[in-house]
Every structure is written in C-alpha cells, then in structure tokens.
Backbone as ProteinMPNN parsed JSONL, in Angstrom:
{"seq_chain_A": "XXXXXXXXXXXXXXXXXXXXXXXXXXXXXXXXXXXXXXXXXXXXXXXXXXXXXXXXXXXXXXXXXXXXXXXXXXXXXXXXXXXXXXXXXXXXXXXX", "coords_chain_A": {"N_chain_A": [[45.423, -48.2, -41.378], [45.25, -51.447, -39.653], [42.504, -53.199, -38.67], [42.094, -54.922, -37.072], [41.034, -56.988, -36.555], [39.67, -60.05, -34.595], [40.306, -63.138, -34.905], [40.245, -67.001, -35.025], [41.304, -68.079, -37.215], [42.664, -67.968, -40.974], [40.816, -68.016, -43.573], [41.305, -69.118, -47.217], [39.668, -69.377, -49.807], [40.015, -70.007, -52.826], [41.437, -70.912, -55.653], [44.115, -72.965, -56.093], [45.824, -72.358, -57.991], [45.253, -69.317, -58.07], [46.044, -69.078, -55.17], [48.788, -69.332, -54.984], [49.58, -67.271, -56.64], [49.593, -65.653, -54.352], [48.631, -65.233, -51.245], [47.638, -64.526, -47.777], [49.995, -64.373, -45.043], [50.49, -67.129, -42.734], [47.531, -68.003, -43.335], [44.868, -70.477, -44.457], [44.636, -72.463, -47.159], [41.218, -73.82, -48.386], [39.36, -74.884, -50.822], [36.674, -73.611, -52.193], [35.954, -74.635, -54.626], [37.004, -76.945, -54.564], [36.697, -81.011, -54.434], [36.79, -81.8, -52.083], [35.608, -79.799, -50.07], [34.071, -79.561, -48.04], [35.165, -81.782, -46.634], [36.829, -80.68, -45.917], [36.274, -79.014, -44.246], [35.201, -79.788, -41.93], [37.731, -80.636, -40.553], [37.988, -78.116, -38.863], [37.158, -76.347, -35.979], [33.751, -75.728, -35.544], [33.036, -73.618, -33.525], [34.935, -71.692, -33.41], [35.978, -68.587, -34.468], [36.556, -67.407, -37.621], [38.228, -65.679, -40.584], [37.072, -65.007, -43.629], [38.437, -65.089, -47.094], [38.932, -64.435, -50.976], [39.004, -63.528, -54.525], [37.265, -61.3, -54.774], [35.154, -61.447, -52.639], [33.024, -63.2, -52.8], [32.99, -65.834, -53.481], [33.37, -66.322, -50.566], [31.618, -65.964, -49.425], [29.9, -67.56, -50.254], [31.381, -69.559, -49.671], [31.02, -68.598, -46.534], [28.067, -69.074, -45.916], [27.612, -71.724, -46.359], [29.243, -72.976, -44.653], [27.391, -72.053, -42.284], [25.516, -73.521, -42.779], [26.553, -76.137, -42.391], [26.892, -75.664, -39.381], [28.382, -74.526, -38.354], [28.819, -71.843, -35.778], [30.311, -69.969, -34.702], [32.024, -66.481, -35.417], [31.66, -65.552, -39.058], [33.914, -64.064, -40.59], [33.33, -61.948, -43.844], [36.426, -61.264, -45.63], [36.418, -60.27, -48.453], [38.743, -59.574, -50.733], [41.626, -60.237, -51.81], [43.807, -57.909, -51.348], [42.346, -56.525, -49.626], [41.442, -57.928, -47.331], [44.217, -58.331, -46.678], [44.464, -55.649, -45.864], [42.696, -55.205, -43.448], [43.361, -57.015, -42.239], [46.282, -56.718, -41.194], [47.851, -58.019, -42.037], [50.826, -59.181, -44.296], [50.729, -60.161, -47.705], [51.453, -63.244, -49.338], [53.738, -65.531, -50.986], [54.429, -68.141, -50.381]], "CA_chain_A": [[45.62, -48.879, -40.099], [44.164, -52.438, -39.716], [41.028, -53.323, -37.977], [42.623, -55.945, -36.236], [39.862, -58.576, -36.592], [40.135, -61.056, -33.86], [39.864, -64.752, -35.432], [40.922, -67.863, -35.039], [41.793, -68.203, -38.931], [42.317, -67.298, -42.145], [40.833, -69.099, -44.68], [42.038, -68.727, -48.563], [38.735, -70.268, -50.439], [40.298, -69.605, -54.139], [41.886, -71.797, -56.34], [45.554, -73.377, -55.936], [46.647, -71.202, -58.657], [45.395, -68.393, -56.584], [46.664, -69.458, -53.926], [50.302, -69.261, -55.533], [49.78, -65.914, -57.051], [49.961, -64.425, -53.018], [47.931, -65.305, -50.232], [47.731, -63.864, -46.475], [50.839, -65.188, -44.403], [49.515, -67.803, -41.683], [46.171, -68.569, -43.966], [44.735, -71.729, -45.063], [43.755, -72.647, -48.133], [40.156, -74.617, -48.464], [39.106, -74.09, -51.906], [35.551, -73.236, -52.543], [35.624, -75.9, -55.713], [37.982, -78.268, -54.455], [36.09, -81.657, -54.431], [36.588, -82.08, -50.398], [35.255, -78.577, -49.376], [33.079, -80.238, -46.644], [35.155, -82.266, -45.513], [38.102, -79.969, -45.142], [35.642, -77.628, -43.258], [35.346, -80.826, -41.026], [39.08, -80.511, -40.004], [38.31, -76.864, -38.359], [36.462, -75.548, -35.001], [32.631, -75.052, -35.461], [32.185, -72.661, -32.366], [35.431, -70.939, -33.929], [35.92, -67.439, -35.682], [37.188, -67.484, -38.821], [38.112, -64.801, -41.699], [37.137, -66.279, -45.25], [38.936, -64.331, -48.107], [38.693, -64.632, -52.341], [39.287, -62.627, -55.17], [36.431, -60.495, -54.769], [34.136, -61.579, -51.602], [31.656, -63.854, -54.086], [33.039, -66.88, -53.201], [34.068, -66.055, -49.382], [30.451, -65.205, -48.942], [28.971, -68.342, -50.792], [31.423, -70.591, -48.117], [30.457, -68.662, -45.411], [26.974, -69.493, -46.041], [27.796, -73.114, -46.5], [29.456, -73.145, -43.421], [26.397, -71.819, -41.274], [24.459, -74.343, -42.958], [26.882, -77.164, -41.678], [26.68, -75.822, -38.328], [29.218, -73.713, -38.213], [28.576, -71.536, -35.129], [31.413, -69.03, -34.21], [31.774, -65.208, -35.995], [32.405, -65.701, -39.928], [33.84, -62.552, -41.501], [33.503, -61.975, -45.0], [37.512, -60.442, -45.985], [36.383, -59.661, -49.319], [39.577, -59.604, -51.438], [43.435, -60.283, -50.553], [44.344, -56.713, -50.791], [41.116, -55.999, -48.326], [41.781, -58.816, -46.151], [45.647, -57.72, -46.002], [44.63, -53.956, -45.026], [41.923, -55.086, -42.572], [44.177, -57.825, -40.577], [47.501, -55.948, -41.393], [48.878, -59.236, -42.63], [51.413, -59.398, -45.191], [50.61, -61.223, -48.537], [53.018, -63.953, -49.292], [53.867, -66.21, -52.178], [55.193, -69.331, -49.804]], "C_chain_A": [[44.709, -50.113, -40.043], [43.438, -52.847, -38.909], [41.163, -54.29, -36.315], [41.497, -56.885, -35.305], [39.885, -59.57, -35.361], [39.793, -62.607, -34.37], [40.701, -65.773, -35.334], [41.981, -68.557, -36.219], [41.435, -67.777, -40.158], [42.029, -68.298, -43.41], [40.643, -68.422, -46.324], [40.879, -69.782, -49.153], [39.01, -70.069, -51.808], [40.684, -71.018, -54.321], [43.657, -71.913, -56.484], [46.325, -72.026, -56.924], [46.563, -69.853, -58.196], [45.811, -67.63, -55.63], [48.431, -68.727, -54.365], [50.085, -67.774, -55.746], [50.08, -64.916, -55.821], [48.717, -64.441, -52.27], [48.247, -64.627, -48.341], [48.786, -64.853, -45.511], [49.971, -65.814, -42.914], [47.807, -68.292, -42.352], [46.948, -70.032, -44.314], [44.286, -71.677, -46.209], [42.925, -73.789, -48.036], [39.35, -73.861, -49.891], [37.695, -74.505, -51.877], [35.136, -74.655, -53.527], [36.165, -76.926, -55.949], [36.389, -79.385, -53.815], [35.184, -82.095, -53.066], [36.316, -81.258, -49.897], [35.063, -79.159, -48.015], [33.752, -80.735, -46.023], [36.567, -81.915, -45.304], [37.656, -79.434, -44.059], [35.377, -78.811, -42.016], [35.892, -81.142, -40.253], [38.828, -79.733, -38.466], [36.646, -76.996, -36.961], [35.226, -74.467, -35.171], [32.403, -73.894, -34.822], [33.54, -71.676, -32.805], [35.566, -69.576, -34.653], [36.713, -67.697, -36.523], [36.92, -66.303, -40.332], [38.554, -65.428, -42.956], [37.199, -64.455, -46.339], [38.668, -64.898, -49.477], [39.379, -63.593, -52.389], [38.596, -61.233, -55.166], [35.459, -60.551, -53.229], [32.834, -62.988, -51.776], [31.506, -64.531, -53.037], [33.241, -67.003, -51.876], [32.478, -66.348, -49.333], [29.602, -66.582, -49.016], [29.635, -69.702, -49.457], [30.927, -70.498, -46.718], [28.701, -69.03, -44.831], [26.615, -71.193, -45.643], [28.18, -73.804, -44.91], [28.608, -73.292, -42.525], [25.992, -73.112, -41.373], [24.912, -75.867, -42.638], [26.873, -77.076, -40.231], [27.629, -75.004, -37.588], [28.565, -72.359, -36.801], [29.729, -69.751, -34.613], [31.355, -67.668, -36.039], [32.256, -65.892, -37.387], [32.761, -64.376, -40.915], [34.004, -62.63, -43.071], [34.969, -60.92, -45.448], [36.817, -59.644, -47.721], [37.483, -60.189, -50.434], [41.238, -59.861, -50.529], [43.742, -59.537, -50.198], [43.311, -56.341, -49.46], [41.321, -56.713, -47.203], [43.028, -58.504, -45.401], [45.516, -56.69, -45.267], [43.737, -54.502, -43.736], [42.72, -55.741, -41.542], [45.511, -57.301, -40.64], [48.786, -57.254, -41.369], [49.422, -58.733, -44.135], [51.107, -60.572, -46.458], [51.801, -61.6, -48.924], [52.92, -64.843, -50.667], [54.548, -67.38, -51.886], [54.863, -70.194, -51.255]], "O_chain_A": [[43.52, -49.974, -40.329], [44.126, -52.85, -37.888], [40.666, -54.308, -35.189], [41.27, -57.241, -34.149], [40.998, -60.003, -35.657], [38.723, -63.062, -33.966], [41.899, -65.572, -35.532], [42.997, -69.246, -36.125], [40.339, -67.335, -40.5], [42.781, -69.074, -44.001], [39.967, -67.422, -46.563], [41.106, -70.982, -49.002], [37.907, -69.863, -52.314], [40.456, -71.988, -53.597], [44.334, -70.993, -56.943], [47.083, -71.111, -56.601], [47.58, -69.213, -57.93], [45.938, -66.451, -55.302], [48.938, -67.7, -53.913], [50.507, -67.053, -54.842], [50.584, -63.8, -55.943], [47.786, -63.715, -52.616], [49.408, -64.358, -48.035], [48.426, -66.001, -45.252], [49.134, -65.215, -42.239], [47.045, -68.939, -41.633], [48.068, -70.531, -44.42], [43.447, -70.803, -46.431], [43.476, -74.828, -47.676], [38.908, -72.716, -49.989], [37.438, -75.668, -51.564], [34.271, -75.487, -53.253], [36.098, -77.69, -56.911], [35.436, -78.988, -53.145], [34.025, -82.44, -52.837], [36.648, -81.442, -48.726], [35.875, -79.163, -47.089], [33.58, -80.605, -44.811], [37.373, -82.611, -44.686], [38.319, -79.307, -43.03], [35.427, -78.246, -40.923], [35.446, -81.752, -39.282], [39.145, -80.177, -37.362], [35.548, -77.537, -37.095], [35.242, -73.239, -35.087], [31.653, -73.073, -35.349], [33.226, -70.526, -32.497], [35.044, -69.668, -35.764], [37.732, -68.297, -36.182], [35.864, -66.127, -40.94], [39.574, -66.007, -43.332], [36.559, -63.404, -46.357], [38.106, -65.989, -49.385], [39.995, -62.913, -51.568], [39.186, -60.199, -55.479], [35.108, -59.449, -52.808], [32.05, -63.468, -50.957], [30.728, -64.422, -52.09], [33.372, -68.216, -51.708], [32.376, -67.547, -49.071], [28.77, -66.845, -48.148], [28.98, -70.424, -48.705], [30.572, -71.383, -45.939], [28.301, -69.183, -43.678], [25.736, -71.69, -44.939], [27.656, -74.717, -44.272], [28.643, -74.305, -41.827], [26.013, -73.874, -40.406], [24.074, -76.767, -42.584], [26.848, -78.144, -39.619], [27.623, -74.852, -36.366], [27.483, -71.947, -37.221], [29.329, -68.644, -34.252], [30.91, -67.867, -37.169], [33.136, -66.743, -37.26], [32.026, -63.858, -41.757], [34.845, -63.413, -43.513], [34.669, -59.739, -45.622], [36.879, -58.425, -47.884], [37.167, -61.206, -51.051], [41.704, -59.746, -49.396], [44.114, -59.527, -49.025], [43.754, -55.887, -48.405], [41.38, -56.151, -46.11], [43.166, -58.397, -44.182], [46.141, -56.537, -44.218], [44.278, -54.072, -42.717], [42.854, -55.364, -40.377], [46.01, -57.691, -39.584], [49.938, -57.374, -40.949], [48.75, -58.101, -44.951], [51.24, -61.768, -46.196], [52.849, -60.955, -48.972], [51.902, -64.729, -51.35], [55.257, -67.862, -52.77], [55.272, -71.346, -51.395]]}, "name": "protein", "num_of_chains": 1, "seq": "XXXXXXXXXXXXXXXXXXXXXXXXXXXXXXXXXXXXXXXXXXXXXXXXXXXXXXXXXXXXXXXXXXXXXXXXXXXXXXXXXXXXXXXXXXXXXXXX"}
C-alpha cells in the first residue's frame, strides 16, 4: 500500500538513458550530471516539497544535499530507487 507522500514533485536525477529505461509517470527529469543541474533546480519552487528518486538513493541524496545548500527550503524526500519510489507514491513506472 503506498505511503502517499504529499509533494509537489517528482524529480528523476539519473541519466537520460535512465530516464528511458522507465521512470515515475508525472516526474521530471533533472539529471544529477547534466551540465545545467543548478540551473534547472532554478526553474523549481524553493519553499516547495519535492521527491528526488535514482537508481539506488546515492545520487537522490547527493542532490538533495545540493539543493539545501542552494536554499532550497521546503520537505526533500529521499525515494531511493524507482521500484521504491513507485511502491511508496503508488505511481506507475512509465517508458513515455
């Protein structure tokens, strides 16, 4: 049964290829090692919640860090993995 998180978004911090292999329907992707991290995260709503997903948590963990440290203000959950992120928000992974 899923947790049913409350957040403003889902963010997909992997890599395009990734991305393709099946991401959370309604996520964004902002990749972790894409050149413009910063100033994608620029786009989005500091005082915002937001659930940051990966393959594992690593890299989720290392943006949400990054985030704080821009100023980032609002809840940031660490999803962990896709399958973990899928069971916790009871989103469907997709392959748009």
């Amino acid at each position: 049964m899923p947790l049913m998180i409350e957040v403003s978004q889902s963010i997909d911090v992997r890599t395009p290829e990734e991305w393709a292999s099946g991401h959370l329907a309604g996520a964004i992707r902002m990749g972790i090692a894409d050149s413009d991290f910063a100033a994608q995260l620029e786009t989005l709503d500091k005082s915002a919640d937001y659930y940051i997903y990966c393959r594992s948590g690593n890299r989720a963990g290392q943006a949400i860090d990054f985030m704080e440290s821009i100023g980032f203000t609002g809840e940031l959950v660490n999803g962990g993995s896709v399958a973990n992120a899928s069971a916790q928000l009871g989103l469907e992974v997709v392959t748009d």
